[in-house]
mmCIF file of C-alpha atoms and ligand atoms in Angstrom:
data_model
loop_
_atom_site.group_PDB
_atom_site.id
_atom_site.type_symbol
_atom_site.label_atom_id
_atom_site.label_comp_id
_atom_site.label_asym_id
_atom_site.label_seq_id
_atom_site.Cartn_x
_atom_site.Cartn_y
_atom_site.Cartn_z
ATOM 1 C CA MET G 1 -53.898 33.061 3.983
ATOM 2 C CA LYS G 2 -51.222 35.062 2.122
ATOM 3 C CA ASN G 3 -49.174 35.234 5.368
ATOM 4 C CA LEU G 4 -49.523 31.517 5.961
ATOM 5 C CA LYS G 5 -48.220 30.804 2.430
ATOM 6 C CA ARG G 6 -45.264 33.120 3.051
ATOM 7 C CA VAL G 7 -44.441 31.415 6.393
ATOM 8 C CA LEU G 8 -44.649 28.004 4.717
ATOM 9 C CA ALA G 9 -42.317 29.162 1.914
ATOM 10 C CA ILE G 10 -39.783 30.478 4.450
ATOM 11 C CA VAL G 11 -39.933 27.208 6.419
ATOM 12 C CA MET G 12 -39.356 25.182 3.227
ATOM 13 C CA VAL G 13 -36.419 27.322 2.037
ATOM 14 C CA THR G 14 -34.804 27.133 5.512
ATOM 15 C CA ALA G 15 -35.235 23.353 5.655
ATOM 16 C CA LEU G 16 -33.730 23.011 2.188
ATOM 17 C CA SER G 17 -30.711 25.171 3.060
ATOM 18 C CA LEU G 18 -30.158 23.234 6.282
ATOM 19 C CA SER G 19 -30.177 19.917 4.439
ATOM 20 C CA ILE G 20 -27.727 21.250 1.827
ATOM 21 C CA LEU G 21 -25.437 22.475 4.612
ATOM 22 C CA ALA G 22 -25.692 19.126 6.399
ATOM 23 C CA ALA G 23 -24.756 17.322 3.180
ATOM 24 C CA CYS G 24 -21.723 19.589 2.892
ATOM 25 C CA GLY G 25 -20.454 18.132 6.154
ATOM 26 C CA GLY G 26 -21.951 19.147 9.426
ATOM 27 C CA GLY G 27 -23.728 22.446 8.922
ATOM 28 C CA GLY G 28 -20.899 24.058 6.943
ATOM 29 C CA LYS G 29 -18.340 23.390 9.687
ATOM 30 C CA LYS G 30 -15.086 22.034 8.304
ATOM 31 C CA SER G 31 -14.883 18.281 8.819
ATOM 32 C CA ASN G 32 -12.173 16.916 11.087
ATOM 33 C CA ASP G 33 -12.533 13.331 9.808
ATOM 34 C CA TYR G 34 -9.515 11.755 8.099
ATOM 35 C CA ALA G 35 -10.088 8.447 6.370
ATOM 36 C CA LEU G 36 -7.668 5.656 5.552
ATOM 37 C CA LEU G 37 -8.907 3.113 3.028
ATOM 38 C CA SER G 38 -6.801 -0.051 3.116
ATOM 39 C CA LYS G 39 -6.427 -2.687 0.405
ATOM 40 C CA SER G 40 -8.319 -5.368 2.354
ATOM 41 C CA THR G 41 -9.007 -6.896 5.727
ATOM 42 C CA GLY G 42 -6.948 -9.689 7.311
ATOM 43 C CA ASN G 43 -3.548 -8.309 6.280
ATOM 44 C CA PRO G 44 -1.294 -7.447 9.271
ATOM 45 C CA TYR G 45 0.728 -5.048 7.080
ATOM 46 C CA MET G 46 -2.438 -2.969 6.498
ATOM 47 C CA GLU G 47 -3.115 -3.020 10.248
ATOM 48 C CA LYS G 48 0.368 -1.634 11.000
ATOM 49 C CA GLN G 49 -0.153 1.060 8.390
ATOM 50 C CA ALA G 50 -3.459 1.964 10.048
ATOM 51 C CA GLU G 51 -1.713 2.146 13.430
ATOM 52 C CA GLY G 52 0.656 4.826 12.091
ATOM 53 C CA PHE G 53 -2.185 6.718 10.410
ATOM 54 C CA LYS G 54 -4.163 6.836 13.677
ATOM 55 C CA GLU G 55 -1.056 8.004 15.545
ATOM 56 C CA ALA G 56 -0.646 10.980 13.174
ATOM 57 C CA VAL G 57 -4.340 11.901 13.238
ATOM 58 C CA ALA G 58 -4.325 11.801 17.060
ATOM 59 C CA GLU G 59 -1.348 14.203 17.050
ATOM 60 C CA PHE G 60 -3.307 16.873 15.195
ATOM 61 C CA GLU G 61 -6.507 16.028 17.081
ATOM 62 C CA GLY G 62 -8.502 14.810 14.119
ATOM 63 C CA ASN G 63 -10.847 11.814 13.962
ATOM 64 C CA ALA G 64 -9.355 8.839 12.163
ATOM 65 C CA ILE G 65 -11.728 6.608 10.196
ATOM 66 C CA VAL G 66 -10.064 3.393 9.095
ATOM 67 C CA LYS G 67 -11.715 1.114 6.536
ATOM 68 C CA PHE G 68 -10.762 -2.420 5.542
ATOM 69 C CA PRO G 69 -12.706 -3.760 2.522
ATOM 70 C CA ALA G 70 -13.761 -7.410 2.719
ATOM 71 C CA ASN G 71 -12.093 -8.145 -0.654
ATOM 72 C CA PRO G 72 -8.948 -6.688 -2.276
ATOM 73 C CA THR G 73 -10.969 -5.259 -5.171
ATOM 74 C CA ALA G 74 -11.684 -1.891 -6.762
ATOM 75 C CA GLU G 75 -15.450 -2.537 -6.390
ATOM 76 C CA ASP G 76 -15.216 -2.821 -2.604
ATOM 77 C CA GLN G 77 -13.105 0.330 -2.424
ATOM 78 C CA ILE G 78 -15.456 2.322 -4.667
ATOM 79 C CA ALA G 79 -18.392 1.483 -2.371
ATOM 80 C CA MET G 80 -16.397 2.665 0.638
ATOM 81 C CA ILE G 81 -15.236 5.876 -1.073
ATOM 82 C CA THR G 82 -18.878 6.737 -1.858
ATOM 83 C CA GLU G 83 -19.785 6.073 1.774
ATOM 84 C CA LEU G 84 -16.940 8.248 3.102
ATOM 85 C CA VAL G 85 -17.847 11.106 0.784
ATOM 86 C CA SER G 86 -21.471 11.059 1.918
ATOM 87 C CA GLN G 87 -20.211 11.113 5.518
ATOM 88 C CA GLY G 88 -18.466 14.376 4.587
ATOM 89 C CA VAL G 89 -14.866 13.448 5.510
ATOM 90 C CA ALA G 90 -12.125 16.055 5.053
ATOM 91 C CA GLY G 91 -9.716 13.702 3.320
ATOM 92 C CA ILE G 92 -9.160 10.161 2.086
ATOM 93 C CA ALA G 93 -5.849 8.290 1.850
ATOM 94 C CA VAL G 94 -6.241 5.136 -0.208
ATOM 95 C CA ALA G 95 -3.974 2.096 -0.687
ATOM 96 C CA ALA G 96 -5.446 1.278 -4.070
ATOM 97 C CA ASN G 97 -6.486 -2.091 -5.418
ATOM 98 C CA ASP G 98 -6.450 -0.649 -8.933
ATOM 99 C CA TYR G 99 -4.517 2.212 -10.521
ATOM 100 C CA ASP G 100 -7.287 3.516 -12.818
ATOM 101 C CA ALA G 101 -10.599 2.019 -11.688
ATOM 102 C CA LEU G 102 -11.055 4.295 -8.660
ATOM 103 C CA GLU G 103 -10.752 7.445 -10.786
ATOM 104 C CA PRO G 104 -14.483 8.306 -11.210
ATOM 105 C CA ALA G 105 -15.202 7.806 -7.480
ATOM 106 C CA LEU G 106 -12.130 9.782 -6.390
ATOM 107 C CA LYS G 107 -12.819 12.597 -8.861
ATOM 108 C CA GLU G 108 -16.341 12.820 -7.474
ATOM 109 C CA ALA G 109 -14.864 13.002 -3.944
ATOM 110 C CA THR G 110 -12.526 15.795 -5.043
ATOM 111 C CA LYS G 111 -15.445 17.678 -6.624
ATOM 112 C CA LYS G 112 -17.179 17.589 -3.244
ATOM 113 C CA GLY G 113 -14.138 19.166 -1.562
ATOM 114 C CA VAL G 114 -12.563 15.981 -0.156
ATOM 115 C CA LYS G 115 -8.742 15.924 -0.382
ATOM 116 C CA VAL G 116 -7.494 12.667 -1.897
ATOM 117 C CA ILE G 117 -4.053 11.088 -1.686
ATOM 118 C CA SER G 118 -2.852 7.514 -2.153
ATOM 119 C CA LEU G 119 -0.345 5.592 -0.072
ATOM 120 C CA ASP G 120 1.426 2.255 -0.487
ATOM 121 C CA SER G 121 -0.300 1.386 -3.791
ATOM 122 C CA SER G 122 -0.980 4.433 -5.908
ATOM 123 C CA VAL G 123 -3.891 5.629 -8.005
ATOM 124 C CA ASN G 124 -3.216 7.488 -11.254
ATOM 125 C CA PRO G 125 -2.145 11.168 -11.129
ATOM 126 C CA ALA G 126 -5.602 12.371 -12.234
ATOM 127 C CA SER G 127 -7.121 10.770 -9.131
ATOM 128 C CA ARG G 128 -4.682 11.999 -6.453
ATOM 129 C CA LEU G 129 -3.067 15.156 -5.118
ATOM 130 C CA THR G 130 0.053 13.166 -4.299
ATOM 131 C CA HIS G 131 1.171 9.659 -3.327
ATOM 132 C CA VAL G 132 2.930 8.536 -0.143
ATOM 133 C CA ASN G 133 5.527 6.097 -1.425
ATOM 134 C CA GLN G 134 7.274 3.674 0.895
ATOM 135 C CA ALA G 135 10.497 3.231 -1.078
ATOM 136 C CA ASP G 136 12.126 3.800 -4.457
ATOM 137 C CA PRO G 137 10.646 1.212 -6.864
ATOM 138 C CA VAL G 138 13.924 0.902 -8.779
ATOM 139 C CA ALA G 139 15.794 0.056 -5.560
ATOM 140 C CA ILE G 140 13.118 -2.540 -4.736
ATOM 141 C CA GLY G 141 13.332 -4.129 -8.203
ATOM 142 C CA VAL G 142 17.127 -4.299 -8.103
ATOM 143 C CA SER G 143 17.239 -5.654 -4.510
ATOM 144 C CA LEU G 144 14.772 -8.434 -5.320
ATOM 145 C CA VAL G 145 16.526 -9.567 -8.515
ATOM 146 C CA GLU G 146 19.916 -9.414 -6.782
ATOM 147 C CA ALA G 147 18.463 -11.595 -3.998
ATOM 148 C CA ALA G 148 17.160 -14.161 -6.527
ATOM 149 C CA PHE G 149 20.583 -14.146 -8.210
ATOM 150 C CA ASP G 150 22.342 -14.719 -4.909
ATOM 151 C CA LEU G 151 19.957 -17.376 -3.572
ATOM 152 C CA THR G 152 19.952 -19.415 -6.805
ATOM 153 C CA GLY G 153 23.738 -19.241 -7.084
ATOM 154 C CA GLY G 154 23.389 -17.068 -10.207
ATOM 155 C CA SER G 155 21.431 -19.405 -12.471
ATOM 156 C CA GLY G 156 18.221 -21.388 -12.715
ATOM 157 C CA GLN G 157 14.487 -20.885 -12.425
ATOM 158 C CA PHE G 158 12.666 -18.526 -10.114
ATOM 159 C CA ALA G 159 9.045 -17.383 -9.856
ATOM 160 C CA ILE G 160 7.311 -14.315 -8.506
ATOM 161 C CA LEU G 161 4.331 -14.712 -6.177
ATOM 162 C CA SER G 162 2.536 -11.359 -6.185
ATOM 163 C CA ALA G 163 -0.618 -9.864 -4.644
ATOM 164 C CA THR G 164 -3.511 -8.974 -7.021
ATOM 165 C CA SER G 165 -2.821 -8.522 -10.720
ATOM 166 C CA THR G 166 -4.157 -4.936 -10.496
ATOM 167 C CA ALA G 167 -2.127 -3.722 -7.481
ATOM 168 C CA SER G 168 -0.074 -0.808 -8.782
ATOM 169 C CA ASN G 169 2.688 -1.108 -6.161
ATOM 170 C CA GLN G 170 3.428 -4.773 -6.924
ATOM 171 C CA ASN G 171 3.087 -4.141 -10.662
ATOM 172 C CA THR G 172 5.611 -1.295 -10.539
ATOM 173 C CA TRP G 173 8.063 -3.435 -8.564
ATOM 174 C CA ILE G 174 7.661 -6.378 -10.952
ATOM 175 C CA GLU G 175 8.205 -4.065 -13.931
ATOM 176 C CA ASN G 176 11.421 -2.867 -12.302
ATOM 177 C CA MET G 177 12.483 -6.460 -11.633
ATOM 178 C CA LYS G 178 11.963 -7.281 -15.309
ATOM 179 C CA LYS G 179 14.007 -4.236 -16.364
ATOM 180 C CA THR G 180 16.800 -5.294 -13.988
ATOM 181 C CA LEU G 181 16.742 -8.807 -15.448
ATOM 182 C CA GLU G 182 17.678 -7.366 -18.865
ATOM 183 C CA ASP G 183 21.220 -6.831 -17.538
ATOM 184 C CA PRO G 184 23.487 -9.573 -19.048
ATOM 185 C CA LYS G 185 24.647 -10.324 -15.488
ATOM 186 C CA TYR G 186 21.302 -12.091 -14.972
ATOM 187 C CA ALA G 187 21.240 -13.967 -18.318
ATOM 188 C CA ASP G 188 21.212 -17.380 -16.609
ATOM 189 C CA LEU G 189 18.370 -16.480 -14.294
ATOM 190 C CA GLU G 190 14.987 -17.513 -15.687
ATOM 191 C CA LEU G 191 11.763 -15.914 -14.470
ATOM 192 C CA VAL G 192 9.281 -18.727 -15.226
ATOM 193 C CA LYS G 193 6.034 -17.245 -13.928
ATOM 194 C CA VAL G 194 4.327 -14.383 -12.116
ATOM 195 C CA ALA G 195 1.588 -15.916 -9.944
ATOM 196 C CA TYR G 196 -1.084 -13.944 -8.068
ATOM 197 C CA GLY G 197 -2.155 -14.894 -4.537
ATOM 198 C CA ASP G 198 -4.360 -11.758 -4.250
ATOM 199 C CA ASP G 199 -2.952 -11.002 -0.767
ATOM 200 C CA LEU G 200 -5.188 -13.811 0.488
ATOM 201 C CA ARG G 201 -3.448 -16.389 2.623
ATOM 202 C CA ASP G 202 -5.183 -19.482 1.209
ATOM 203 C CA LYS G 203 -4.889 -18.416 -2.418
ATOM 204 C CA SER G 204 -1.200 -17.582 -1.880
ATOM 205 C CA VAL G 205 -0.678 -21.080 -0.422
ATOM 206 C CA SER G 206 -2.415 -22.790 -3.357
ATOM 207 C CA GLU G 207 -0.549 -20.650 -5.911
ATOM 208 C CA THR G 208 2.749 -21.659 -4.259
ATOM 209 C CA GLU G 209 1.741 -25.324 -4.385
ATOM 210 C CA ALA G 210 0.884 -24.934 -8.082
ATOM 211 C CA LEU G 211 4.324 -23.418 -8.740
ATOM 212 C CA LEU G 212 6.007 -26.417 -7.101
ATOM 213 C CA GLN G 213 3.984 -28.822 -9.251
ATOM 214 C CA THR G 214 4.532 -27.014 -12.534
ATOM 215 C CA TYR G 215 8.208 -26.157 -12.052
ATOM 216 C CA PRO G 216 10.012 -29.025 -10.326
ATOM 217 C CA ASP G 217 13.379 -27.309 -10.942
ATOM 218 C CA LEU G 218 12.361 -24.082 -9.234
ATOM 219 C CA LYS G 219 15.145 -22.691 -7.027
ATOM 220 C CA CYS G 220 13.640 -19.513 -5.609
ATOM 221 C CA ILE G 221 10.306 -17.752 -4.993
ATOM 222 C CA VAL G 222 10.319 -13.970 -4.765
ATOM 223 C CA ALA G 223 7.131 -12.578 -3.174
ATOM 224 C CA PRO G 224 6.848 -8.766 -3.219
ATOM 225 C CA THR G 225 3.960 -8.957 -0.752
ATOM 226 C CA THR G 226 3.976 -9.663 2.980
ATOM 227 C CA VAL G 227 1.021 -12.058 2.629
ATOM 228 C CA GLY G 228 2.637 -13.942 -0.263
ATOM 229 C CA ILE G 229 6.086 -14.322 1.277
ATOM 230 C CA ALA G 230 4.673 -15.745 4.539
ATOM 231 C CA ALA G 231 2.474 -18.215 2.620
ATOM 232 C CA ALA G 232 5.363 -19.305 0.358
ATOM 233 C CA ALA G 233 7.717 -19.766 3.335
ATOM 234 C CA LYS G 234 5.101 -21.888 5.095
ATOM 235 C CA VAL G 235 4.560 -24.163 2.063
ATOM 236 C CA ILE G 236 8.310 -24.615 1.479
ATOM 237 C CA THR G 237 8.861 -25.380 5.192
ATOM 238 C CA ASP G 238 5.882 -27.763 5.497
ATOM 239 C CA ASN G 239 7.005 -29.664 2.384
ATOM 240 C CA GLY G 240 10.578 -30.041 3.648
ATOM 241 C CA LEU G 241 11.985 -28.079 0.699
ATOM 242 C CA VAL G 242 14.115 -25.507 2.555
ATOM 243 C CA ASP G 243 17.320 -26.932 1.057
ATOM 244 C CA THR G 244 16.119 -26.744 -2.549
ATOM 245 C CA ILE G 245 13.915 -23.639 -2.777
ATOM 246 C CA ALA G 246 14.700 -20.298 -1.142
ATOM 247 C CA VAL G 247 12.026 -17.716 -0.379
ATOM 248 C CA THR G 248 12.650 -13.978 -0.375
ATOM 249 C CA GLY G 249 10.787 -10.744 -1.104
ATOM 250 C CA LEU G 250 9.032 -8.161 1.036
ATOM 251 C CA GLY G 251 7.982 -9.472 4.435
ATOM 252 C CA LEU G 252 6.874 -8.369 7.881
ATOM 253 C CA PRO G 253 9.521 -9.347 10.458
ATOM 254 C CA SER G 254 6.773 -10.379 12.923
ATOM 255 C CA GLU G 255 5.369 -12.911 10.424
ATOM 256 C CA MET G 256 8.689 -14.061 8.961
ATOM 257 C CA ALA G 257 10.877 -14.501 12.060
ATOM 258 C CA GLU G 258 9.931 -18.185 12.332
ATOM 259 C CA TYR G 259 11.215 -18.841 8.785
ATOM 260 C CA MET G 260 14.292 -16.639 9.178
ATOM 261 C CA VAL G 261 16.337 -18.972 11.312
ATOM 262 C CA GLU G 262 19.484 -21.017 10.635
ATOM 263 C CA GLY G 263 18.483 -23.377 7.782
ATOM 264 C CA GLY G 264 15.057 -21.716 7.442
ATOM 265 C CA ALA G 265 13.074 -21.092 4.243
ATOM 266 C CA CYS G 266 13.877 -17.368 4.052
ATOM 267 C CA PRO G 267 17.538 -16.350 4.478
ATOM 268 C CA TYR G 268 16.758 -12.647 4.100
ATOM 269 C CA MET G 269 14.128 -10.231 2.807
ATOM 270 C CA PHE G 270 13.350 -6.521 2.557
ATOM 271 C CA LEU G 271 10.755 -4.039 3.790
ATOM 272 C CA TRP G 272 10.303 -0.555 5.273
ATOM 273 C CA ASN G 273 8.375 0.561 8.305
ATOM 274 C CA PRO G 274 4.625 0.232 7.507
ATOM 275 C CA ILE G 275 3.743 2.221 10.652
ATOM 276 C CA ASP G 276 5.718 5.155 9.231
ATOM 277 C CA VAL G 277 3.968 4.862 5.843
ATOM 278 C CA GLY G 278 0.567 5.290 7.550
ATOM 279 C CA TYR G 279 1.913 8.015 9.836
ATOM 280 C CA LEU G 280 3.339 9.982 6.910
ATOM 281 C CA ALA G 281 0.043 9.614 5.024
ATOM 282 C CA GLY G 282 -1.858 11.063 8.010
ATOM 283 C CA HIS G 283 0.342 14.161 8.110
ATOM 284 C CA THR G 284 0.370 14.513 4.311
ATOM 285 C CA LEU G 285 -3.425 14.450 4.213
ATOM 286 C CA LYS G 286 -3.593 17.062 6.984
ATOM 287 C CA ALA G 287 -1.234 19.350 5.029
ATOM 288 C CA MET G 288 -3.551 19.039 1.994
ATOM 289 C CA VAL G 289 -6.716 19.682 4.024
ATOM 290 C CA ASP G 290 -5.137 22.762 5.625
ATOM 291 C CA GLU G 291 -3.887 23.814 2.166
ATOM 292 C CA LYS G 292 -0.327 24.046 3.460
ATOM 293 C CA ALA G 293 0.542 21.841 0.489
ATOM 294 C CA THR G 294 -1.259 21.135 -2.763
ATOM 295 C CA GLY G 295 0.716 18.147 -3.985
ATOM 296 C CA LYS G 296 2.980 20.102 -6.347
ATOM 297 C CA VAL G 297 6.710 19.380 -6.645
ATOM 298 C CA GLY G 298 8.614 21.493 -4.115
ATOM 299 C CA ASP G 299 5.760 21.747 -1.567
ATOM 300 C CA LYS G 300 7.161 21.325 1.942
ATOM 301 C CA PHE G 301 5.253 20.438 5.087
ATOM 302 C CA GLU G 302 5.867 19.165 8.613
ATOM 303 C CA ALA G 303 5.203 15.479 9.255
ATOM 304 C CA GLY G 304 5.461 15.164 13.042
ATOM 305 C CA ARG G 305 8.305 12.911 14.189
ATOM 306 C CA LEU G 306 9.446 12.427 10.575
ATOM 307 C CA GLY G 307 10.279 16.140 10.330
ATOM 308 C CA SER G 308 10.002 18.251 7.200
ATOM 309 C CA MET G 309 8.919 16.404 4.036
ATOM 310 C CA GLU G 310 8.953 17.541 0.423
ATOM 311 C CA VAL G 311 6.762 16.649 -2.548
ATOM 312 C CA VAL G 312 8.832 15.323 -5.476
ATOM 313 C CA ASP G 313 8.211 13.815 -8.921
ATOM 314 C CA ALA G 314 6.897 10.255 -8.551
ATOM 315 C CA THR G 315 9.765 7.740 -8.680
ATOM 316 C CA SER G 316 7.455 5.404 -10.631
ATOM 317 C CA GLY G 317 7.687 7.949 -13.466
ATOM 318 C CA ASP G 318 3.904 8.117 -13.874
ATOM 319 C CA GLY G 319 3.935 11.902 -14.233
ATOM 320 C CA GLY G 320 2.358 12.533 -10.830
ATOM 321 C CA THR G 321 4.009 13.501 -7.567
ATOM 322 C CA GLU G 322 4.865 11.687 -4.363
ATOM 323 C CA VAL G 323 6.284 12.005 -0.876
ATOM 324 C CA LEU G 324 9.013 9.382 -0.487
ATOM 325 C CA LEU G 325 9.643 7.701 2.853
ATOM 326 C CA GLY G 326 13.053 6.097 2.296
ATOM 327 C CA ASP G 327 15.032 3.075 1.116
ATOM 328 C CA PRO G 328 14.033 -0.567 1.422
ATOM 329 C CA PHE G 329 15.684 -2.155 4.458
ATOM 330 C CA LYS G 330 17.243 -5.625 4.538
ATOM 331 C CA PHE G 331 16.211 -8.061 7.263
ATOM 332 C CA ASP G 332 18.359 -11.095 7.984
ATOM 333 C CA LEU G 333 19.281 -13.451 10.798
ATOM 334 C CA ASP G 334 21.318 -10.737 12.506
ATOM 335 C CA ASN G 335 18.615 -8.100 12.879
ATOM 336 C CA ILE G 336 15.275 -9.963 12.664
ATOM 337 C CA GLY G 337 15.213 -10.397 16.455
ATOM 338 C CA GLU G 338 15.197 -6.628 16.990
ATOM 339 C CA TRP G 339 12.328 -6.014 14.568
ATOM 340 C CA LYS G 340 9.926 -8.910 15.009
ATOM 341 C CA SER G 341 8.168 -7.252 17.944
ATOM 342 C CA VAL G 342 7.881 -3.854 16.212
ATOM 343 C CA TYR G 343 6.008 -4.769 13.016
HETATM 344 C C1 LIG N 1 1.298 -6.502 1.257
HETATM 345 C C2 LIG N 1 0.490 -5.494 0.493
HETATM 346 C C3 LIG N 1 1.097 -4.112 0.544
HETATM 347 C C4 LIG N 1 2.584 -4.142 0.255
HETATM 348 C C5 LIG N 1 3.273 -5.118 1.174
HETATM 349 C C6 LIG N 1 4.759 -5.227 0.880
HETATM 350 O O1 LIG N 1 1.028 -6.382 2.609
HETATM 351 O O2 LIG N 1 0.366 -5.920 -0.830
HETATM 352 O O3 LIG N 1 0.441 -3.280 -0.362
HETATM 353 O O4 LIG N 1 3.138 -2.868 0.383
HETATM 354 O O5 LIG N 1 2.681 -6.396 1.014
#
């Protein structure tokens, strides 16, 4: 009887230890799963980013897990973060729908040993090791205001059509646009409204239509989102307004080529390579998981075909760090043909 009790106790302790080990990610073995959490589904930009992420993860022979929430909300992302953590992934790269709201979920992930970075749209410094930033936010703000200035002939009304009101990348760019507008050079340029299409095609279309109704003198729409700019260009084209209202912003060449033609709605726009943003995030996450980098300023690591990268102070000035990809690139009638089949 005594022996039986002892055997039972041993069996129970072993079972308990095995389940703890399993919860820690596959019997104590280090996980090889690298997760990318996008802003939302149905956005071709996010798909291109995922393509680059998968390319990087394949290079170091990891397993890429790519998630697209149904809605561009913090709630949807929190549910997916919790799921990924219970799956025991090694790292999560998140394009955040909210700067602060993901903090408790990401801190919990970090506590469980998951390495967390953001890309494209950052989370706050307390929630991330570092951020993979596509381009200098000041350069983006200046380029977009300069474009509005040029396309309006230097004076008149323009509006911004953004993504969600909580997206930290768009909010940082808009803040930089507003700072740029303080320059007396732009005194005759009037920003009448910042509208939010939530990176949803239909909402971006209806927000554009509302802008046309409310501001009949509008001369330009600046959309710092690939979903917004395509929707605005479509509305302006369909309503026969290409001669009165110009569209510019940040767009995917593949979606915008049809509007970037002689006499089209969008004379030029800006972007970077979204495939490279995802690719860089894959290699950055790997460097964190392998503890070759911790996310501190001055950390250097290899990022495959992008070569050696360095962690620097965040250009947003939020007190955290980032890995910066490059400058925004201008797309116009001369080069759109080359790029429309790439992304
Ligand atoms: C949309 C998304 C993304 C942003 C691009 C420019 O696809 O909002 O986060 O980086 O536009």
